[in-house]
PDB file of N, CA and C in Angstrom:
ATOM      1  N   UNK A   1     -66.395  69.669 101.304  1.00  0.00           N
ATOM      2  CA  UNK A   1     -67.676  69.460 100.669  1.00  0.00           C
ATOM      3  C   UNK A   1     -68.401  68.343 101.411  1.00  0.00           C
ATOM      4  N   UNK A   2     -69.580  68.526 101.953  1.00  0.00           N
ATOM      5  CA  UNK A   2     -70.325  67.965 102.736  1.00  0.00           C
ATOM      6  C   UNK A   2     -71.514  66.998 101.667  1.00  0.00           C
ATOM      7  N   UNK A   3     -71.470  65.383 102.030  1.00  0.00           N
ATOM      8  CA  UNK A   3     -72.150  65.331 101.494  1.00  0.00           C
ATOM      9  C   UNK A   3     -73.256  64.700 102.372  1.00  0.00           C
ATOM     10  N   UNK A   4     -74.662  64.684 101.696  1.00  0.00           N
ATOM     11  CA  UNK A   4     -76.001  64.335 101.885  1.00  0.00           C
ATOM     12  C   UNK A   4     -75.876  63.127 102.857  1.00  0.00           C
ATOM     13  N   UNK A   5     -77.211  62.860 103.621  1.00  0.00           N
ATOM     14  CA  UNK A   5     -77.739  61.237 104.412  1.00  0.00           C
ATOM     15  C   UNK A   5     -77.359  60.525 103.335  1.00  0.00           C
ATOM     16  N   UNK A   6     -77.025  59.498 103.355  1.00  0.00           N
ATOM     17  CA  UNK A   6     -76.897  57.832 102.381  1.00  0.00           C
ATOM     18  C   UNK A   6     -78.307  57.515 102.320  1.00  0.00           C
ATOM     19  N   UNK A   7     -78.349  57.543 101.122  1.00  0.00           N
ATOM     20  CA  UNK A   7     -80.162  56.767 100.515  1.00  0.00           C
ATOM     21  C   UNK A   7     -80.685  55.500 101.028  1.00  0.00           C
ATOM     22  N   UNK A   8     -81.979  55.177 101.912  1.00  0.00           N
ATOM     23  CA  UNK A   8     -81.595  54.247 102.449  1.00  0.00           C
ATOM     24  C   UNK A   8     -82.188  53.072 101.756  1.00  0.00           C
ATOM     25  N   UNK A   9     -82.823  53.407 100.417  1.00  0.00           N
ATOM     26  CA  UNK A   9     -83.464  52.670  99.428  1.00  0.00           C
ATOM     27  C   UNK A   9     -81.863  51.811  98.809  1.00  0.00           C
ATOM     28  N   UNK A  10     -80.978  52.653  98.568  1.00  0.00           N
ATOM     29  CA  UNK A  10     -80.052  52.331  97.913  1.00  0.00           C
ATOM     30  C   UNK A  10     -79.182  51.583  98.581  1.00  0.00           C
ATOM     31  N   UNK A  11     -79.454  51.524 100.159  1.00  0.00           N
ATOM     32  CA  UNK A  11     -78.482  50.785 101.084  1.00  0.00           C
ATOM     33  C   UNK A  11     -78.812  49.308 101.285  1.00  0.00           C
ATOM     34  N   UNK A  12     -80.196  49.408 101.193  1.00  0.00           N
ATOM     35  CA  UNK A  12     -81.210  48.273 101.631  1.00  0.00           C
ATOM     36  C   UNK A  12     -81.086  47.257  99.915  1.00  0.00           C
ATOM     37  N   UNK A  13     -80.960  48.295  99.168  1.00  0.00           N
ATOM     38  CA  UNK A  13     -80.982  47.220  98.075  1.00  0.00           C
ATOM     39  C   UNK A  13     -79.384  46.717  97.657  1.00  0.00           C
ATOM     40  N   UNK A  14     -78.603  47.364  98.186  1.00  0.00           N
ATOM     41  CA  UNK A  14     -77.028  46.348  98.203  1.00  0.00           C
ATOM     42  C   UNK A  14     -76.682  45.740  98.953  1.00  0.00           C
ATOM     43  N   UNK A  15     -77.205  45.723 100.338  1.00  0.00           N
ATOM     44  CA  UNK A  15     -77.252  45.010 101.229  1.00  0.00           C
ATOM     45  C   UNK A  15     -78.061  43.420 100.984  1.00  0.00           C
ATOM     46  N   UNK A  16     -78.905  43.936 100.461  1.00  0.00           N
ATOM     47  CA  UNK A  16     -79.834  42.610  99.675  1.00  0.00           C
ATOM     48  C   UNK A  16     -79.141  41.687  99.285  1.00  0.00           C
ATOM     49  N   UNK A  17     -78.529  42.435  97.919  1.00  0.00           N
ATOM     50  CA  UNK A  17     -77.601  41.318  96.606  1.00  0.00           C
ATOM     51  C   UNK A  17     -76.130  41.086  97.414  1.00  0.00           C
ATOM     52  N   UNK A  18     -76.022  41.695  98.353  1.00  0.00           N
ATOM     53  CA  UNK A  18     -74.425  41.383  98.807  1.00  0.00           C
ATOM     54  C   UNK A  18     -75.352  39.987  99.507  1.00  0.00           C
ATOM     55  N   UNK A  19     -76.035  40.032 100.515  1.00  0.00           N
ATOM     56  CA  UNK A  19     -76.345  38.941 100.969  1.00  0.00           C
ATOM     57  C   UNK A  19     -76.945  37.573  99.955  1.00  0.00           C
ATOM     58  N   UNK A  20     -77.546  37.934  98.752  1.00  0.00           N
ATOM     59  CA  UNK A  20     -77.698  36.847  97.915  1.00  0.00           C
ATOM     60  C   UNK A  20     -76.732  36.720  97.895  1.00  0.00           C
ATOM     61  N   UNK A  21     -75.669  37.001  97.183  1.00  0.00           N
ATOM     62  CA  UNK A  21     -74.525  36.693  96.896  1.00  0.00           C
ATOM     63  C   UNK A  21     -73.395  35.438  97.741  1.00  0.00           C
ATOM     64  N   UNK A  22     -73.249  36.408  98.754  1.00  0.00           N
ATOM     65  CA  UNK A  22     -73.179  35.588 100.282  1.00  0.00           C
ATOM     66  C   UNK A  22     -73.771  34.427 100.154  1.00  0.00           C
ATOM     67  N   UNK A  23     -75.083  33.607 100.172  1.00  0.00           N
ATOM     68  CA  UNK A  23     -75.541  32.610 100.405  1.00  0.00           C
ATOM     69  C   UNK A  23     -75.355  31.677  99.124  1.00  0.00           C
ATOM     70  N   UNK A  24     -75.103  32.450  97.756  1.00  0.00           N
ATOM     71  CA  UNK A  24     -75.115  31.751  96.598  1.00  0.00           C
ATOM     72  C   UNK A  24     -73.356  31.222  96.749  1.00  0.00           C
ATOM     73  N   UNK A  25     -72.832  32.074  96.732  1.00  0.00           N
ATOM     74  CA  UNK A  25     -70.715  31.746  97.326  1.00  0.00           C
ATOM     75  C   UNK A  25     -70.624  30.664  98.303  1.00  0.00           C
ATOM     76  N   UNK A  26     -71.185  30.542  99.685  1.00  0.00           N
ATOM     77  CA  UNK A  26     -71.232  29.775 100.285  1.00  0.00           C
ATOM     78  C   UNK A  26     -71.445  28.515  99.742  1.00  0.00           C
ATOM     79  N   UNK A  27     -72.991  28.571  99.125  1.00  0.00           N
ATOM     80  CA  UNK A  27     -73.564  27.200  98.172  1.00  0.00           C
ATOM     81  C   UNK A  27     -72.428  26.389  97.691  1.00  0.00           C
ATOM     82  N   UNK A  28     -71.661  27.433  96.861  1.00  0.00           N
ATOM     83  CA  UNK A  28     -71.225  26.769  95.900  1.00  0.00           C
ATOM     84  C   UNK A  28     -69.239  26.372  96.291  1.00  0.00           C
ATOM     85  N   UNK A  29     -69.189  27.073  97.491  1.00  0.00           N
ATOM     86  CA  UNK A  29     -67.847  26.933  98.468  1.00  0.00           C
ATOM     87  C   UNK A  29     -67.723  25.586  98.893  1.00  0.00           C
ATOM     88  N   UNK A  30     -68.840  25.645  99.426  1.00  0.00           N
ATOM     89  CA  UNK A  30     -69.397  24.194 100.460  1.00  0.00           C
ATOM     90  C   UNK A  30     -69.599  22.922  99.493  1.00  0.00           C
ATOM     91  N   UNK A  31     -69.704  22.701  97.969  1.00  0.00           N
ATOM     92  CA  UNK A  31     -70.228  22.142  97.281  1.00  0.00           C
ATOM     93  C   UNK A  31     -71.913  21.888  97.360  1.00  0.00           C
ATOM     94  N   UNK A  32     -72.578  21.981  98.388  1.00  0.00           N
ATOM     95  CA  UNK A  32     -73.741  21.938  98.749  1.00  0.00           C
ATOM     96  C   UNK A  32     -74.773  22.137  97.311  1.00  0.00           C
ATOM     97  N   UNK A  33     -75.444  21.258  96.995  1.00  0.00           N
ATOM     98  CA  UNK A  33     -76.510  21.143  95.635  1.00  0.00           C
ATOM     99  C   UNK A  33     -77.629  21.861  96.231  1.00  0.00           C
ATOM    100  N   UNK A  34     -77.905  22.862  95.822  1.00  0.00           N
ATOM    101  CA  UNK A  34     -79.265  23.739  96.123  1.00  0.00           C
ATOM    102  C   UNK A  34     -80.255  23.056  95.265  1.00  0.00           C
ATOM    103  N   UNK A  35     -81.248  22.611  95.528  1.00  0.00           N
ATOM    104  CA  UNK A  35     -82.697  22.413  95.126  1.00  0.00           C
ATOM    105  C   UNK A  35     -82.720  23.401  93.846  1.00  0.00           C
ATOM    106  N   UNK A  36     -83.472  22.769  93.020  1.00  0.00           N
ATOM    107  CA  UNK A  36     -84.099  23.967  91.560  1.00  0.00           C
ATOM    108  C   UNK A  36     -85.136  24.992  92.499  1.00  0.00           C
ATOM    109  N   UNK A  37     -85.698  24.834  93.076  1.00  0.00           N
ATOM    110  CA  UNK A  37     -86.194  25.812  93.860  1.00  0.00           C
ATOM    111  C   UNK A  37     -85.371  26.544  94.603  1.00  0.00           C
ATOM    112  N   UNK A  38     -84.731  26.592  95.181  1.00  0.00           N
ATOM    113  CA  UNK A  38     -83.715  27.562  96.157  1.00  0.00           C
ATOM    114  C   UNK A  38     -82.997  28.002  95.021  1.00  0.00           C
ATOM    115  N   UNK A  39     -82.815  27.447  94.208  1.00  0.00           N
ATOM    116  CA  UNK A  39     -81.815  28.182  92.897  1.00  0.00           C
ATOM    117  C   UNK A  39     -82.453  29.097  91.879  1.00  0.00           C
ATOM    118  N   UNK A  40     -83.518  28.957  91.737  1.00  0.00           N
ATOM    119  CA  UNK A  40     -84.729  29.663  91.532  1.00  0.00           C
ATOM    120  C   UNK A  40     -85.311  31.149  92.187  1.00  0.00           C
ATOM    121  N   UNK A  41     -85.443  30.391  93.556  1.00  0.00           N
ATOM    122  CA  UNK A  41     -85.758  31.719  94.605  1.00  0.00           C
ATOM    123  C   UNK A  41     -84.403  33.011  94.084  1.00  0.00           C
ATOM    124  N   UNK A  42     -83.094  32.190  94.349  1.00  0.00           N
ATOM    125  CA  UNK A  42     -82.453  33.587  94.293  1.00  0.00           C
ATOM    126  C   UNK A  42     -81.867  34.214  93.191  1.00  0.00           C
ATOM    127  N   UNK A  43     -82.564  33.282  91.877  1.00  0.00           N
ATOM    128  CA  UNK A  43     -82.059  34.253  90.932  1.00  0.00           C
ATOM    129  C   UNK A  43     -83.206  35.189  90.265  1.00  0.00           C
ATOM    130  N   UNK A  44     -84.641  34.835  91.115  1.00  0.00           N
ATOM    131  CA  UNK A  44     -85.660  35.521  91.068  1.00  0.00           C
ATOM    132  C   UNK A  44     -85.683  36.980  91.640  1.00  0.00           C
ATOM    133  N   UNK A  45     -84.932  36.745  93.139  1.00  0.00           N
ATOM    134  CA  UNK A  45     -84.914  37.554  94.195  1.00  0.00           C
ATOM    135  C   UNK A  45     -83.906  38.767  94.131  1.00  0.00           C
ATOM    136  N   UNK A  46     -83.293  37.646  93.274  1.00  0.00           N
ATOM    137  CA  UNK A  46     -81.497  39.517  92.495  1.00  0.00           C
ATOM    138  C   UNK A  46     -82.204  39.641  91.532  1.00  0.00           C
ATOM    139  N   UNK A  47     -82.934  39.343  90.353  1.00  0.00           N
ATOM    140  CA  UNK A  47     -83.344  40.566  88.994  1.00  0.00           C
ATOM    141  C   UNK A  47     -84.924  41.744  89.847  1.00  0.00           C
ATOM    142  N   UNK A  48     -85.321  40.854  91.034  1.00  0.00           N
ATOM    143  CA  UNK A  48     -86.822  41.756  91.332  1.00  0.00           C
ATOM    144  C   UNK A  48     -86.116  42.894  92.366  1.00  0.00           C
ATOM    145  N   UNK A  49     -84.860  42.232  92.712  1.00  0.00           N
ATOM    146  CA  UNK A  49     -84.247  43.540  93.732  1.00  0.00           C
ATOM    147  C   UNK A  49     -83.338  44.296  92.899  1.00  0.00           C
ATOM    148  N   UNK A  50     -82.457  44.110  91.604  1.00  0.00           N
ATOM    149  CA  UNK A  50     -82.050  44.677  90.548  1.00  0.00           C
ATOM    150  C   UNK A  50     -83.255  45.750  89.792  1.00  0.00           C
ATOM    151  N   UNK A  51     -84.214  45.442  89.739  1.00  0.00           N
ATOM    152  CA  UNK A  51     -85.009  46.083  88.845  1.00  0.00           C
ATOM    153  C   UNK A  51     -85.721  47.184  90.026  1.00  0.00           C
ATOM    154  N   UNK A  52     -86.080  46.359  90.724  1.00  0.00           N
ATOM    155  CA  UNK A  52     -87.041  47.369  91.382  1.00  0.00           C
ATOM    156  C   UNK A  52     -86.802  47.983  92.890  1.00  0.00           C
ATOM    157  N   UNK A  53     -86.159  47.507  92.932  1.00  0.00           N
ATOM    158  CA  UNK A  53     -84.931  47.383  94.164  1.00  0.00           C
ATOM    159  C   UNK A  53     -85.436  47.012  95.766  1.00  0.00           C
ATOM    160  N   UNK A  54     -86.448  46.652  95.245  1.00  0.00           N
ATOM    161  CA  UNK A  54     -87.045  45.193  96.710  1.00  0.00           C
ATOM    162  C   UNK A  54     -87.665  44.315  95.508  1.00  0.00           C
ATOM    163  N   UNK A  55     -87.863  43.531  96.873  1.00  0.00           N
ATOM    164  CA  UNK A  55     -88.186  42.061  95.720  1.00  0.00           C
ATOM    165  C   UNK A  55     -89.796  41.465  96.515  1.00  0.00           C
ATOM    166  N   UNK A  56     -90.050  42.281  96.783  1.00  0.00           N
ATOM    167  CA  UNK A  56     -91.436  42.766  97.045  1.00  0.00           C
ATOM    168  C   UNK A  56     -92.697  43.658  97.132  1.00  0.00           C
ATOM    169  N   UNK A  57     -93.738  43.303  96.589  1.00  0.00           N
ATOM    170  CA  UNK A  57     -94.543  44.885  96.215  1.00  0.00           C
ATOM    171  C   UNK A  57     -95.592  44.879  97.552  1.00  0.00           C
ATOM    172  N   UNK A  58     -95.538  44.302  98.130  1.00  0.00           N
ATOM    173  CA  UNK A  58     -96.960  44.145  99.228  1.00  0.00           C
ATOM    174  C   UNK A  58     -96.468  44.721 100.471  1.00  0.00           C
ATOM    175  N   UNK A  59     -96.777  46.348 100.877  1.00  0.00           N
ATOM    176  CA  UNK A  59     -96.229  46.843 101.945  1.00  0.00           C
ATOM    177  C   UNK A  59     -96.258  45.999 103.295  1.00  0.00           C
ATOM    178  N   UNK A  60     -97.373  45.121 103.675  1.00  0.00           N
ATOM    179  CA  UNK A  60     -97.936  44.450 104.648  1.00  0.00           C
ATOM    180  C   UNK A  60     -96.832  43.551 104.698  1.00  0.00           C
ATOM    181  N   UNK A  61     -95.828  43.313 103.751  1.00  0.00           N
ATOM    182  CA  UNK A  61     -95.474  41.387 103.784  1.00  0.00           C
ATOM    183  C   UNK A  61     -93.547  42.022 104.309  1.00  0.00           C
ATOM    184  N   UNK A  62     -93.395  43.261 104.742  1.00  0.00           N
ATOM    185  CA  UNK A  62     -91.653  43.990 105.054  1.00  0.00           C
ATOM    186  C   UNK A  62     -91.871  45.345 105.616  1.00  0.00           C
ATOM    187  N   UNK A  63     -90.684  45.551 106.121  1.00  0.00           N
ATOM    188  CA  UNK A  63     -90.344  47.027 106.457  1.00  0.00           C
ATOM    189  C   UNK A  63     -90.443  47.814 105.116  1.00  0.00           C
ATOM    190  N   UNK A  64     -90.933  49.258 105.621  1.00  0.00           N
ATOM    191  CA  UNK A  64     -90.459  50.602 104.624  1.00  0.00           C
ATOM    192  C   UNK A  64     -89.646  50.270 103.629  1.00  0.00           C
ATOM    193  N   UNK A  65     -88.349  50.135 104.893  1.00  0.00           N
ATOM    194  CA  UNK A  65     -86.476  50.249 104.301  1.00  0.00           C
ATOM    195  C   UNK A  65     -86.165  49.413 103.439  1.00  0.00           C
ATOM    196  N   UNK A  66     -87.122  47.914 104.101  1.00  0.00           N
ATOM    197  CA  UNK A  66     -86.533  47.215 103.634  1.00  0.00           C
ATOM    198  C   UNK A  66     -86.562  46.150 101.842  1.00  0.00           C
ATOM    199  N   UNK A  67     -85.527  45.303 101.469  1.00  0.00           N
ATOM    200  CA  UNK A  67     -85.485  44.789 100.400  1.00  0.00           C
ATOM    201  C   UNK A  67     -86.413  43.209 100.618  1.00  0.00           C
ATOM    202  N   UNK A  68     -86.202  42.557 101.138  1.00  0.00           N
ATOM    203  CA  UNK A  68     -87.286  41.247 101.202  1.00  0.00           C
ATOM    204  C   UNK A  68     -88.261  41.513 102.313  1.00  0.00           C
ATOM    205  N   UNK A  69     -89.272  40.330 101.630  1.00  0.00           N
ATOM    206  CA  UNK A  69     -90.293  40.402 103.199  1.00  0.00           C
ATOM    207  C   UNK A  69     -89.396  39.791 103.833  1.00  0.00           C
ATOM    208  N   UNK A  70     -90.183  39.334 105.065  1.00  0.00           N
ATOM    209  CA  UNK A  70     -89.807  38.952 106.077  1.00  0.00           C
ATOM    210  C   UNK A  70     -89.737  37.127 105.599  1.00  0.00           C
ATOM    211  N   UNK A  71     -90.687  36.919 104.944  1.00  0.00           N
ATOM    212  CA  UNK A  71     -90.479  35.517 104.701  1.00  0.00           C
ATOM    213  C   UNK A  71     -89.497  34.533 103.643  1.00  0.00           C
ATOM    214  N   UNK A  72     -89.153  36.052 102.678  1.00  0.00           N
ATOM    215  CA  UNK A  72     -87.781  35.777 101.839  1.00  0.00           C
ATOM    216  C   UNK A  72     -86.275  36.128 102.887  1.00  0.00           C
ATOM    217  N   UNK A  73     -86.731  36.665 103.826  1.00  0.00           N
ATOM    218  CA  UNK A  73     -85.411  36.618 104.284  1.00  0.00           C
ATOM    219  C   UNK A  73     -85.192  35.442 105.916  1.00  0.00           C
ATOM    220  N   UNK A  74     -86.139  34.529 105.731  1.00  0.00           N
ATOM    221  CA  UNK A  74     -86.038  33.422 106.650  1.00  0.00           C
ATOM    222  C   UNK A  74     -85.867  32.351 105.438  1.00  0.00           C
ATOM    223  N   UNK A  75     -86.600  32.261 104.552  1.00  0.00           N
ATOM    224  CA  UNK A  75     -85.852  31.505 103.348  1.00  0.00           C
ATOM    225  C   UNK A  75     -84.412  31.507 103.092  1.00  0.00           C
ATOM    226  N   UNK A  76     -83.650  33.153 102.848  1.00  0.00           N
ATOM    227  CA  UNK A  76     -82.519  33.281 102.340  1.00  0.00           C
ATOM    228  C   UNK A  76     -81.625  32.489 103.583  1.00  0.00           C
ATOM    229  N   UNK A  77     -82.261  33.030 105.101  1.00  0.00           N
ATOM    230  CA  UNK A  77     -81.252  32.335 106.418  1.00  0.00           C
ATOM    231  C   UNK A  77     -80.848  30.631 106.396  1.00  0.00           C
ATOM    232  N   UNK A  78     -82.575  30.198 105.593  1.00  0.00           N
ATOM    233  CA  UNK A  78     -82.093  28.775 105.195  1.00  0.00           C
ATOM    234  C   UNK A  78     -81.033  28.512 104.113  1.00  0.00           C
ATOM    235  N   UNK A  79     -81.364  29.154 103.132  1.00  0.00           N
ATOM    236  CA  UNK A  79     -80.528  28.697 102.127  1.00  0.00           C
ATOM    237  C   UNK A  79     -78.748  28.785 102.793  1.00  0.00           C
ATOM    238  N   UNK A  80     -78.653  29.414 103.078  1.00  0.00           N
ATOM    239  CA  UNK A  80     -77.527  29.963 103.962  1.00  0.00           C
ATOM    240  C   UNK A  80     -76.909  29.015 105.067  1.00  0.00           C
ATOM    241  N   UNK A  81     -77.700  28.615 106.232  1.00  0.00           N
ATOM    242  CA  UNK A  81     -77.596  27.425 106.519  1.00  0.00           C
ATOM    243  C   UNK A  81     -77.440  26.340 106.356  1.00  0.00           C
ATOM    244  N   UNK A  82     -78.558  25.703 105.650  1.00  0.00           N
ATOM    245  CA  UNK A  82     -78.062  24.474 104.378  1.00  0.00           C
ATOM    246  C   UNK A  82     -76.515  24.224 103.807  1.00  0.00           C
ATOM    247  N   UNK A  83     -75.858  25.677 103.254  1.00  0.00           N
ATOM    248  CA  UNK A  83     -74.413  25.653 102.656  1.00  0.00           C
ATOM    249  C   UNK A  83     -73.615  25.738 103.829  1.00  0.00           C
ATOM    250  N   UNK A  84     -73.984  25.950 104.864  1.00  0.00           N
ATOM    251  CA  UNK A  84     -72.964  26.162 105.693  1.00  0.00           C
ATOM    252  C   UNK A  84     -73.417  24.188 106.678  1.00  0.00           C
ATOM    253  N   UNK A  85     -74.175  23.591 106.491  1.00  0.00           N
ATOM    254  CA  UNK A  85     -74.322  22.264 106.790  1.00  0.00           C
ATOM    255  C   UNK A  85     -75.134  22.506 108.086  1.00  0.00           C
ATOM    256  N   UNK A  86     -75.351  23.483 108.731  1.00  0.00           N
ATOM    257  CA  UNK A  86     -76.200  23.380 110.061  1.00  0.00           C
ATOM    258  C   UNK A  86     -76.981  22.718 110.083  1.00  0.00           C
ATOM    259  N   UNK A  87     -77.394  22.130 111.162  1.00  0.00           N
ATOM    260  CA  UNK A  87     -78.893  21.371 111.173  1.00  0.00           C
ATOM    261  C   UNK A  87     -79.783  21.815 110.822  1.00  0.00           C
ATOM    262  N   UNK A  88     -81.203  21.797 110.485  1.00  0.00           N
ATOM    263  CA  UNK A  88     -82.706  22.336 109.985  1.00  0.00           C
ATOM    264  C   UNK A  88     -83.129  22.404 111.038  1.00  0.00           C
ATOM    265  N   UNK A  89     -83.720  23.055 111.530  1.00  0.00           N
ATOM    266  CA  UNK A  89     -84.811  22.755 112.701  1.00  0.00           C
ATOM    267  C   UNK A  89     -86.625  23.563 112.363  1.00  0.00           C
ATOM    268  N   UNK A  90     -87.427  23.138 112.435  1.00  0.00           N
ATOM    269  CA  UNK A  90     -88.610  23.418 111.734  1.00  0.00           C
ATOM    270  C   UNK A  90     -89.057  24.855 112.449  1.00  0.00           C
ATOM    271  N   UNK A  91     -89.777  25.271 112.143  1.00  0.00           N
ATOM    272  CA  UNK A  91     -90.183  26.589 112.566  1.00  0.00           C
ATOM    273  C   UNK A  91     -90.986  26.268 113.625  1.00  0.00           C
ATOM    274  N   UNK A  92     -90.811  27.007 114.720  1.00  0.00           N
ATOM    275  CA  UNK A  92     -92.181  26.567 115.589  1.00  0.00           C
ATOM    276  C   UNK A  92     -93.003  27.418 115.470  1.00  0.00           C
ATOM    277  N   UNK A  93     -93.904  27.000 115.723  1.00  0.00           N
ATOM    278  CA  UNK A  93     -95.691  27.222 115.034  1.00  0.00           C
ATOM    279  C   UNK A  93     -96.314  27.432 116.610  1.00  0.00           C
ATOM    280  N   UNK A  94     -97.250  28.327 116.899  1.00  0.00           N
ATOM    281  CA  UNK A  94     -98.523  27.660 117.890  1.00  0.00           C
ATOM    282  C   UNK A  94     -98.345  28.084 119.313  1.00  0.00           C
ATOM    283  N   UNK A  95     -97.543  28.729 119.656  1.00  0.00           N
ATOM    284  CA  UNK A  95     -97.553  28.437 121.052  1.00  0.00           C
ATOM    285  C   UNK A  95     -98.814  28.688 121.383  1.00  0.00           C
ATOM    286  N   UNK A  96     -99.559  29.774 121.266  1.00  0.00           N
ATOM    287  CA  UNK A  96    -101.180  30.006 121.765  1.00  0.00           C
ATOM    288  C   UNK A  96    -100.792  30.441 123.386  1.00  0.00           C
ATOM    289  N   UNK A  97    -102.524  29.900 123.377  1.00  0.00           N
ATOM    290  CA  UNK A  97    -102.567  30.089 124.844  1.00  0.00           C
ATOM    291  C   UNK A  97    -102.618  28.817 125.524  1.00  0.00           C
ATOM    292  N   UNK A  98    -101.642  28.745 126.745  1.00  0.00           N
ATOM    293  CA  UNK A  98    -101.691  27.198 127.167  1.00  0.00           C
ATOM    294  C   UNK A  98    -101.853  27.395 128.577  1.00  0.00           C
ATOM    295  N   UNK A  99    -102.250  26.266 128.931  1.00  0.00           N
ATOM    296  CA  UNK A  99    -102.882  25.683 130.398  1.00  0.00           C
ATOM    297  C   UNK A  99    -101.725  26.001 131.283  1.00  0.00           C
ATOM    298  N   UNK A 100    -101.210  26.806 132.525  1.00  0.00           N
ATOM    299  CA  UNK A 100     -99.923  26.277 133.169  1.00  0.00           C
ATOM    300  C   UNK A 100    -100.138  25.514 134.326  1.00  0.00           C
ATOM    301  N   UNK A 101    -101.221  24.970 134.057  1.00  0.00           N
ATOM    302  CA  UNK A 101    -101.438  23.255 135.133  1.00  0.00           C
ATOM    303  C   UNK A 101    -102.610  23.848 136.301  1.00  0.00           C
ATOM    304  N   UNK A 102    -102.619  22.532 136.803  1.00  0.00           N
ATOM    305  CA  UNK A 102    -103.699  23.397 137.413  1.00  0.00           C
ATOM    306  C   UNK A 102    -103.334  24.146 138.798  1.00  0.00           C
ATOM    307  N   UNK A 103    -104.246  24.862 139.450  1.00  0.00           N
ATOM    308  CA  UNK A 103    -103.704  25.828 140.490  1.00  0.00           C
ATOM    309  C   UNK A 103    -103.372  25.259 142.059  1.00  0.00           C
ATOM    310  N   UNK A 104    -102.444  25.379 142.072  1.00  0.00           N
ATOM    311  CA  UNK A 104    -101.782  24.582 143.423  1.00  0.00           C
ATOM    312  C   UNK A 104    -102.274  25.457 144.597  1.00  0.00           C
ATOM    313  N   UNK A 105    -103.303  24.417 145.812  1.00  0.00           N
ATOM    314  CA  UNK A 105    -103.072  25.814 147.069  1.00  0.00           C
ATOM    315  C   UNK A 105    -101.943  25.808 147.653  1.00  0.00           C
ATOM    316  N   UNK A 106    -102.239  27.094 148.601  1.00  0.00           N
ATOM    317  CA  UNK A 106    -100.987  27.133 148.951  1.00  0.00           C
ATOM    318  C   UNK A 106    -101.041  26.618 150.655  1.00  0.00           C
ATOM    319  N   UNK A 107     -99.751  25.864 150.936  1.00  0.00           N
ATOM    320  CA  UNK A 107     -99.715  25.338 152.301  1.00  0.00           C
ATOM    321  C   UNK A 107    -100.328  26.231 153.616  1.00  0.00           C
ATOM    322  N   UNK A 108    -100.910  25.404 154.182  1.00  0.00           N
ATOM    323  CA  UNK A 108    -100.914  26.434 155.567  1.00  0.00           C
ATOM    324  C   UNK A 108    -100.005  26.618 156.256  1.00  0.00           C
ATOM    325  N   UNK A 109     -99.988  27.872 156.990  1.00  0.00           N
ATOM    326  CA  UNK A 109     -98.959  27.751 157.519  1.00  0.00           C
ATOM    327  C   UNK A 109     -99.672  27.745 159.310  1.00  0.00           C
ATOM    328  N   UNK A 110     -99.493  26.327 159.438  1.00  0.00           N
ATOM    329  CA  UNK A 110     -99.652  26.545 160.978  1.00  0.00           C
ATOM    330  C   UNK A 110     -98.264  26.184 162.409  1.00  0.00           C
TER     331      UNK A 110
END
């Protein structure tokens, strides 16, 4: 008996809570004190991915497949980090468009 593709609504949303989970175990492995906000975020982030099974309604802000935007799941990498003690390092912002100096001639060749 052959069965069907794996749902990928249903993959994306256990994959989700296994990874809350993951970062909340760690937290609390590590002893690490999560902020009322980070403790917040993820018990917000398992009933909106429990219920609705992303934890986001704004197609623009994630993938199709996926269960968080993109910006809950650079949050969750922090929270995650934090318990595991890594350093912070700030997001970089800006590169733009930049000058690459000014234009060097080039030697003659005599």
């Amino acid at each position: 008996m052959k069965t069907g593709p794996p749902d990928r609504k249903a993959q994306a949303q256990r994959a989700a809570l296994n990874a809350l989970r993951r970062a909340q175990r760690a937290a609390d492995k590590a002893g690490v004190k999560l902020s009322d906000w980070e403790g917040e975020f993820l018990e917000s982030v398992t009933e909106r991915v429990k219920t609705y099974g992303r934890a986001f309604a704004d197609p623009e802000k994630g993938g199709a497949g996926e269960a968080f935007s993109v910006m809950q799941h650079i949050k969750l990498k922090e929270i995650v980090a934090k318990a595991k003690g890594e350093p912070r390092f700030p997001p970089k912002r800006g590169g733009g468009f930049k000058r690459r100096g000014a234009a060097k001639p080039e030697p003659d060749a005599e």
